[in-house]
XYZ file of C-alpha atoms in Angstrom:
203
model
C 9.966 16.194 24.316
C 10.812 14.555 21.295
C 7.796 11.628 20.579
C 8.466 9.444 17.419
C 6.329 6.980 15.403
C 7.290 4.507 12.955
C 5.463 3.049 9.509
C 7.077 0.616 8.134
C 6.090 -0.931 4.559
C 8.067 -4.349 3.399
C 6.654 -5.959 0.123
C 5.719 -9.722 0.957
C 7.595 -12.781 -0.586
C 3.981 -13.450 -3.003
C 3.838 -15.094 -6.367
C 1.238 -12.844 -7.357
C -0.538 -9.545 -7.198
C -2.859 -8.567 -4.362
C -6.494 -8.667 -5.548
C -5.127 -10.582 -9.195
C -3.208 -13.942 -10.457
C -0.855 -11.300 -12.290
C 2.869 -12.431 -11.065
C 4.855 -9.975 -9.416
C 7.769 -9.393 -12.343
C 9.353 -5.758 -13.865
C 8.454 -5.502 -17.094
C 10.551 -4.660 -19.700
C 8.157 -3.682 -22.566
C 4.691 -1.945 -22.192
C 2.426 -2.683 -25.019
C -0.594 -1.052 -23.184
C -1.420 2.394 -23.058
C -3.944 4.360 -20.831
C -5.006 7.703 -20.326
C -7.192 9.150 -17.484
C -7.911 11.514 -15.580
C -9.204 11.378 -11.534
C -11.428 13.616 -9.736
C -12.269 13.569 -6.124
C -15.997 11.779 -4.746
C -16.916 12.432 -0.838
C -15.967 9.674 1.689
C -18.780 7.825 3.626
C -19.396 10.699 5.984
C -20.125 12.591 2.551
C -17.053 14.808 3.157
C -14.299 15.690 0.867
C -10.400 14.615 1.409
C -8.799 18.222 1.514
C -5.637 16.570 -0.150
C -7.514 14.579 -2.742
C -9.617 18.063 -3.915
C -6.407 19.781 -4.544
C -4.768 17.150 -6.922
C -7.899 17.175 -8.320
C -8.387 20.921 -8.572
C -4.340 20.903 -10.266
C -6.033 19.154 -13.158
C -3.678 16.662 -14.378
C -3.753 13.814 -16.851
C -1.652 10.602 -16.339
C -0.574 8.281 -18.556
C -0.702 5.145 -17.588
C 1.602 1.997 -19.289
C 1.182 -1.577 -18.548
C 2.194 -4.852 -19.963
C -0.495 -8.047 -20.008
C 2.174 -10.466 -18.803
C 2.271 -8.305 -15.278
C -0.528 -6.519 -15.408
C -4.603 -6.870 -16.337
C -7.868 -5.391 -16.228
C -7.773 -5.104 -12.593
C -5.055 -2.711 -12.425
C -6.396 -0.463 -15.480
C -9.790 -0.634 -12.455
C -11.798 -1.995 -15.896
C -12.350 -5.252 -13.942
C -13.684 -5.854 -10.098
C -10.529 -7.031 -7.338
C -10.285 -10.639 -7.139
C -10.005 -13.159 -4.146
C -7.757 -11.340 -1.743
C -4.209 -13.684 -1.815
C -4.300 -16.269 0.211
C -0.554 -16.163 0.677
C 0.023 -12.530 1.507
C -2.841 -12.929 3.887
C -1.403 -15.852 5.947
C 1.861 -14.243 5.744
C 0.254 -11.109 7.053
C -0.950 -13.073 10.023
C 1.960 -14.803 10.977
C 3.660 -11.011 11.321
C 0.457 -10.128 13.690
C 1.775 -13.499 15.911
C 5.365 -12.664 15.905
C 4.603 -8.897 17.118
C 2.118 -10.042 19.819
C -0.544 -7.936 18.072
C -4.419 -9.226 19.092
C -5.833 -10.667 15.721
C -8.936 -9.277 14.642
C -12.397 -11.701 14.200
C -13.199 -10.347 10.637
C -11.272 -8.337 8.470
C -12.530 -5.677 6.208
C -10.896 -4.336 2.416
C -11.206 -0.496 2.548
C -10.552 2.195 0.291
C -8.208 4.873 1.064
C -8.943 7.926 -1.474
C -5.558 8.817 -3.245
C -5.687 10.527 -6.547
C -2.161 12.125 -7.199
C -2.236 9.386 -10.128
C -0.388 6.474 -8.781
C -3.481 3.863 -8.556
C -5.487 3.925 -11.446
C -8.978 3.468 -9.392
C -8.241 6.490 -7.608
C -8.045 4.766 -4.210
C -5.761 2.196 -2.698
C -6.595 -1.061 -0.667
C -6.182 -1.804 2.484
C -7.025 -3.977 5.289
C -6.546 -3.915 9.016
C -5.307 -7.459 10.389
C -3.825 -6.723 13.821
C -3.240 -4.071 16.629
C -2.120 -3.680 19.808
C 1.384 -5.662 19.453
C 4.728 -4.670 20.721
C 8.138 -5.334 20.842
C 11.121 -5.148 22.774
C 14.245 -3.170 22.854
C 16.895 -2.307 25.205
C 15.116 1.308 25.885
C 11.893 -0.662 26.713
C 9.002 -1.638 25.108
C 7.263 -0.283 21.861
C 4.092 -0.793 21.452
C 2.773 -1.534 17.856
C -0.578 0.011 17.056
C -1.650 -1.499 13.775
C -0.657 -4.133 11.473
C -2.169 -3.418 7.641
C -2.301 -5.688 4.731
C -1.960 -3.389 1.641
C -1.448 -3.039 -1.907
C 1.630 -1.284 -3.839
C 1.167 1.861 -5.371
C 2.402 2.099 -9.461
C 5.912 4.445 -9.977
C 5.984 7.072 -11.369
C 8.489 7.335 -14.363
C 8.431 10.620 -15.746
C 6.305 13.626 -15.441
C 5.912 16.389 -17.277
C 3.703 20.091 -17.087
C 0.533 18.867 -16.791
C 0.337 15.211 -16.520
C 2.517 12.360 -15.226
C 3.575 9.146 -16.685
C 3.273 5.530 -14.558
C 4.200 1.700 -15.172
C 1.632 -0.635 -13.612
C 3.810 -3.475 -12.819
C 4.537 -3.366 -9.635
C 0.443 -1.875 -8.914
C -1.432 -4.000 -6.908
C 2.091 -5.666 -4.808
C 1.121 -7.004 -1.720
C 2.977 -5.285 1.351
C 2.948 -5.147 5.014
C 2.199 -1.643 6.957
C 3.364 -1.333 10.809
C 2.700 1.344 12.553
C 4.425 1.471 16.113
C 2.535 4.550 18.561
C 4.513 7.579 18.914
C 6.643 6.199 22.277
C 9.699 6.626 21.111
C 11.419 9.096 22.144
C 15.054 9.082 21.205
C 17.130 8.699 17.377
C 18.944 5.828 18.772
C 15.563 4.020 20.035
C 13.923 5.032 16.947
C 16.913 2.667 15.127
C 16.704 0.066 17.316
C 12.993 -0.310 17.352
C 13.190 -0.146 12.631
C 16.290 -2.240 13.142
C 14.242 -4.962 15.388
C 11.101 -4.808 12.757
C 13.338 -4.701 9.972
C 15.183 -8.125 11.426
C 11.507 -9.742 11.870
C 10.722 -9.285 8.853
C 13.597 -10.538 7.206
C 13.854 -13.473 9.038
């Protein structure tokens, strides 16, 4: 009765972040520091996400550290996002073709509510690019449900009672998210499917 689905994230080999021109580089020093509290807001249907409400009720404060060489006002949610990174988008479409996915005629950037502090704005930007693809394994075909392009979250560097500290040099880094359907039925098949997708991405 085992049913397995995989969700694989991989950083894209891009020169700059997904919604601004900041370079993707690890910062050693962080000269800018901002403190925020995030609150849950209702979605399009007027309902609150239970996980977002839980995080809000914890009442935590978030301390963000950034370096102007690797982050700008877009990461600090003080400036609107710029045009999506064309280099990263072309890579995503190439991945969709390699996974034999149906490409969408139009790609819309969506916002997923995330108020655990890992995104300063309180949401993660993601866009569905392809669906209904597949890969072959020795166990048979594994369906690829969706391929998305999205931005990476900020890594937490320390946690204390009532607060978390994040650094913003990775926030906004372009990622591909590949999700298989739950049609894998053994650990061996899951391993082979993951290795197949991983090899494709590294190729």
